mmCIF file of C-alpha atoms and ligand atoms in Angstrom:
data_model
loop_
_atom_site.group_PDB
_atom_site.id
_atom_site.type_symbol
_atom_site.label_atom_id
_atom_site.label_comp_id
_atom_site.label_asym_id
_atom_site.label_seq_id
_atom_site.Cartn_x
_atom_site.Cartn_y
_atom_site.Cartn_z
ATOM 1 C CA MET G 1 7.534 -22.794 13.527
ATOM 2 C CA LEU G 2 4.743 -20.572 12.383
ATOM 3 C CA SER G 3 0.897 -22.006 13.290
ATOM 4 C CA GLU G 4 -1.579 -23.213 10.550
ATOM 5 C CA LYS G 5 -3.959 -19.735 10.454
ATOM 6 C CA ILE G 6 -0.613 -17.956 10.975
ATOM 7 C CA GLN G 7 0.680 -19.336 7.737
ATOM 8 C CA ILE G 8 -2.568 -18.420 6.188
ATOM 9 C CA GLY G 9 -2.605 -14.844 7.007
ATOM 10 C CA LEU G 10 0.591 -13.800 6.443
ATOM 11 C CA ILE G 11 0.245 -16.159 3.006
ATOM 12 C CA LYS G 12 -2.497 -13.612 2.330
ATOM 13 C CA GLN G 13 -1.460 -10.611 3.366
ATOM 14 C CA LEU G 14 1.521 -10.984 1.078
ATOM 15 C CA ASN G 15 -0.629 -11.160 -2.129
ATOM 16 C CA ARG G 16 -2.504 -7.553 -0.389
ATOM 17 C CA GLU G 17 1.205 -6.297 -0.663
ATOM 18 C CA SER G 18 1.373 -7.145 -4.179
ATOM 19 C CA GLU G 19 -1.831 -6.515 -5.516
ATOM 20 C CA SER G 20 -0.822 -3.590 -3.431
ATOM 21 C CA SER G 21 2.315 -3.000 -5.657
ATOM 22 C CA GLN G 22 -0.047 -3.897 -9.145
ATOM 23 C CA LEU G 23 -2.360 -1.250 -8.043
ATOM 24 C CA TYR G 24 0.311 1.509 -7.723
ATOM 25 C CA LEU G 25 1.938 0.652 -10.719
ATOM 26 C CA SER G 26 -1.526 0.607 -12.833
ATOM 27 C CA MET G 27 -1.443 4.019 -11.646
ATOM 28 C CA ALA G 28 1.391 5.382 -12.527
ATOM 29 C CA SER G 29 1.231 3.957 -16.059
ATOM 30 C CA TRP G 30 -2.226 5.665 -16.310
ATOM 31 C CA VAL G 31 -1.354 9.449 -14.322
ATOM 32 C CA GLU G 32 2.056 9.211 -16.898
ATOM 33 C CA LYS G 33 -0.007 9.449 -20.315
ATOM 34 C CA LYS G 34 -1.964 12.169 -18.781
ATOM 35 C CA GLY G 35 1.111 14.227 -18.946
ATOM 36 C CA PHE G 36 1.534 14.530 -14.576
ATOM 37 C CA GLU G 37 4.777 13.278 -13.482
ATOM 38 C CA GLY G 38 5.558 14.274 -10.319
ATOM 39 C CA ILE G 39 2.270 12.549 -9.369
ATOM 40 C CA CYS G 40 3.758 8.962 -11.232
ATOM 41 C CA GLU G 41 6.748 8.918 -10.284
ATOM 42 C CA PHE G 42 4.551 9.369 -6.812
ATOM 43 C CA LEU G 43 3.031 6.229 -7.691
ATOM 44 C CA TYR G 44 6.020 4.409 -9.056
ATOM 45 C CA ASP G 45 8.507 4.679 -6.189
ATOM 46 C CA HIS G 46 4.938 3.819 -4.265
ATOM 47 C CA SER G 47 4.573 0.400 -5.889
ATOM 48 C CA HIS G 48 8.057 -0.137 -5.540
ATOM 49 C CA GLU G 49 8.019 0.625 -1.501
ATOM 50 C CA GLU G 50 4.363 -2.209 -1.781
ATOM 51 C CA ARG G 51 6.854 -4.460 -3.195
ATOM 52 C CA MET G 52 9.391 -4.246 -0.547
ATOM 53 C CA HIS G 53 6.332 -4.732 1.818
ATOM 54 C CA MET G 54 6.305 -8.525 0.356
ATOM 55 C CA LEU G 55 9.226 -9.111 0.588
ATOM 56 C CA LYS G 56 9.286 -8.993 4.084
ATOM 57 C CA LEU G 57 6.638 -10.992 4.625
ATOM 58 C CA ILE G 58 8.247 -13.462 2.099
ATOM 59 C CA ARG G 59 11.432 -13.675 4.065
ATOM 60 C CA TYR G 60 9.548 -13.469 7.608
ATOM 61 C CA ILE G 61 7.153 -16.760 6.659
ATOM 62 C CA ASN G 62 10.682 -18.773 5.114
ATOM 63 C CA LYS G 63 12.711 -18.007 7.987
ATOM 64 C CA ARG G 64 10.843 -19.761 10.503
ATOM 65 C CA GLY G 65 9.883 -22.571 8.331
ATOM 66 C CA GLY G 66 6.809 -21.657 6.448
ATOM 67 C CA VAL G 67 6.113 -21.994 2.671
ATOM 68 C CA VAL G 68 5.126 -19.014 1.001
ATOM 69 C CA VAL G 69 2.441 -19.238 -2.000
ATOM 70 C CA LEU G 70 1.886 -16.439 -4.591
ATOM 71 C CA ASP G 71 -1.064 -16.355 -6.225
ATOM 72 C CA ASN G 72 -1.902 -14.712 -9.594
ATOM 73 C CA ILE G 73 -2.602 -10.960 -8.897
ATOM 74 C CA PHE G 74 -4.482 -8.988 -11.737
ATOM 75 C CA ILE G 75 -5.762 -5.579 -11.261
ATOM 76 C CA ARG G 76 -9.048 -5.129 -12.770
ATOM 77 C CA LYS G 77 -10.072 -1.450 -12.867
ATOM 78 C CA ILE G 78 -6.415 0.314 -14.763
ATOM 79 C CA THR G 79 -9.125 3.840 -16.423
ATOM 80 C CA TYR G 80 -9.858 6.538 -13.821
ATOM 81 C CA LYS G 81 -12.740 9.636 -14.054
ATOM 82 C CA SER G 82 -10.864 11.817 -12.815
ATOM 83 C CA LEU G 83 -6.940 11.846 -9.746
ATOM 84 C CA LYS G 84 -9.542 12.758 -7.025
ATOM 85 C CA GLU G 85 -11.289 8.857 -8.237
ATOM 86 C CA LEU G 86 -7.730 7.638 -8.474
ATOM 87 C CA PHE G 87 -6.880 9.325 -4.812
ATOM 88 C CA GLN G 88 -9.869 8.076 -2.744
ATOM 89 C CA THR G 89 -9.126 4.579 -4.346
ATOM 90 C CA LEU G 90 -5.342 4.435 -2.709
ATOM 91 C CA PHE G 91 -6.956 5.805 -0.283
ATOM 92 C CA LYS G 92 -9.742 3.432 0.485
ATOM 93 C CA HIS G 93 -6.938 0.549 -0.267
ATOM 94 C CA GLU G 94 -4.740 1.637 2.551
ATOM 95 C CA LYS G 95 -7.240 1.935 5.087
ATOM 96 C CA GLU G 96 -8.399 -1.438 3.779
ATOM 97 C CA ILE G 97 -4.876 -2.496 4.471
ATOM 98 C CA SER G 98 -4.566 -1.318 7.903
ATOM 99 C CA ASN G 99 -7.364 -3.150 8.659
ATOM 100 C CA GLU G 100 -6.330 -6.574 7.675
ATOM 101 C CA ILE G 101 -3.100 -5.739 9.806
ATOM 102 C CA ASN G 102 -4.956 -5.446 12.321
ATOM 103 C CA LEU G 103 -6.228 -8.862 12.424
ATOM 104 C CA LEU G 104 -4.062 -10.686 11.290
ATOM 105 C CA LEU G 105 -2.077 -8.505 15.384
ATOM 106 C CA GLU G 106 -5.269 -9.290 16.580
ATOM 107 C CA LEU G 107 -4.544 -13.311 15.070
ATOM 108 C CA SER G 108 -1.123 -13.335 16.140
ATOM 109 C CA LEU G 109 -1.679 -12.911 19.880
ATOM 110 C CA GLN G 110 -4.773 -15.699 20.064
ATOM 111 C CA GLU G 111 -2.045 -17.793 19.265
ATOM 112 C CA LYS G 112 0.614 -16.405 21.456
ATOM 113 C CA ASP G 113 3.298 -15.686 18.068
ATOM 114 C CA TYR G 114 4.340 -12.737 20.093
ATOM 115 C CA PHE G 115 7.268 -12.554 17.665
ATOM 116 C CA THR G 116 4.549 -12.371 15.006
ATOM 117 C CA TYR G 117 2.977 -9.982 16.746
ATOM 118 C CA ASN G 118 6.063 -8.279 17.341
ATOM 119 C CA PHE G 119 6.872 -8.344 13.497
ATOM 120 C CA LEU G 120 4.339 -6.684 12.295
ATOM 121 C CA GLN G 121 4.854 -3.069 14.194
ATOM 122 C CA TRP G 122 6.652 -2.235 11.709
ATOM 123 C CA TYR G 123 3.227 -2.485 9.133
ATOM 124 C CA VAL G 124 1.424 -0.595 12.136
ATOM 125 C CA GLU G 125 4.024 1.984 11.491
ATOM 126 C CA GLU G 126 3.974 1.994 8.257
ATOM 127 C CA GLN G 127 0.423 2.299 7.782
ATOM 128 C CA ILE G 128 -0.317 4.860 9.825
ATOM 129 C CA GLU G 129 1.488 7.298 7.314
ATOM 130 C CA GLU G 130 0.949 5.393 4.712
ATOM 131 C CA GLU G 131 -2.781 6.026 5.534
ATOM 132 C CA THR G 132 -1.721 9.724 6.973
ATOM 133 C CA LEU G 133 -0.062 10.423 3.566
ATOM 134 C CA SER G 134 -2.912 9.514 1.681
ATOM 135 C CA LYS G 135 -5.173 11.137 2.763
ATOM 136 C CA MET G 136 -3.230 14.174 2.984
ATOM 137 C CA ILE G 137 -3.048 14.316 -0.940
ATOM 138 C CA LEU G 138 -6.610 13.431 -1.358
ATOM 139 C CA ASP G 139 -7.185 16.274 0.575
ATOM 140 C CA LYS G 140 -5.722 18.660 -1.166
ATOM 141 C CA ILE G 141 -6.492 16.952 -5.218
ATOM 142 C CA GLU G 142 -9.800 17.393 -3.088
ATOM 143 C CA LEU G 143 -9.283 21.170 -2.407
ATOM 144 C CA ILE G 144 -7.829 21.622 -5.521
ATOM 145 C CA GLY G 145 -10.466 20.911 -8.682
ATOM 146 C CA GLU G 146 -10.343 21.219 -11.831
ATOM 147 C CA ASP G 147 -7.890 23.932 -11.008
ATOM 148 C CA LYS G 148 -5.326 22.820 -14.270
ATOM 149 C CA GLY G 149 -3.389 25.874 -12.589
ATOM 150 C CA GLY G 150 -3.625 24.105 -9.482
ATOM 151 C CA LEU G 151 -2.865 20.588 -9.949
ATOM 152 C CA TYR G 152 -0.084 21.620 -12.396
ATOM 153 C CA LEU G 153 1.429 22.749 -8.905
ATOM 154 C CA PHE G 154 0.522 19.740 -7.072
ATOM 155 C CA ASP G 155 1.609 17.569 -9.571
ATOM 156 C CA LYS G 156 5.060 19.597 -8.291
ATOM 157 C CA ASP G 157 4.924 19.344 -4.637
ATOM 158 C CA ILE G 158 3.957 15.945 -4.502
ATOM 159 C CA LYS G 159 7.908 15.077 -5.387
ATOM 160 C CA ASN G 160 8.532 16.649 -1.288
ATOM 161 C CA PHE G 161 5.403 14.967 -0.209
ATOM 162 C CA HIS G 162 7.131 12.214 1.968
ATOM 163 C CA LYS G 163 5.844 10.011 4.951
ATOM 164 C CA LYS G 164 6.390 11.589 8.093
HETATM 165 FE FE1 LIG R 1 1.812 -1.668 2.061
HETATM 166 FE FE2 LIG R 1 0.406 0.663 1.390
HETATM 167 O O1 LIG R 1 1.179 -1.469 2.455
#
């Protein structure tokens, strides 16, 4: 069984993953309207991945005898001044998620819940990859600036960017 504190923490996290999925979905939609096909596919795919992160948490909570609570998620910001602002938002969001995973790890040690500690290792690896990838993309976007030719090539290249 999960302790009450762990259950609350895991539910909060699964709702954050759901929020991530919605955030990337809204970004993908915004980018699609701007005509960046590669970036839009990347963001739609990422939205799907975040949904998988949410599902993994739901199934773990259920397996451990907990009760899942789903929040209503509202993404208010759906426009961006530029791709740079969008990827800054994305990178900041991933850093916040990493911090939250770290706090959850600390909590699982305090509660002596080593099953949850072990389960969360997958998220630790995932966050290292996601932070690295989003920082790499942001660096490239900053380097390109407003150069239309550079953005065109970046939009073609992004399909080759993978998590390591
Ligand atoms: Fe599931 Fe991008 O954090």
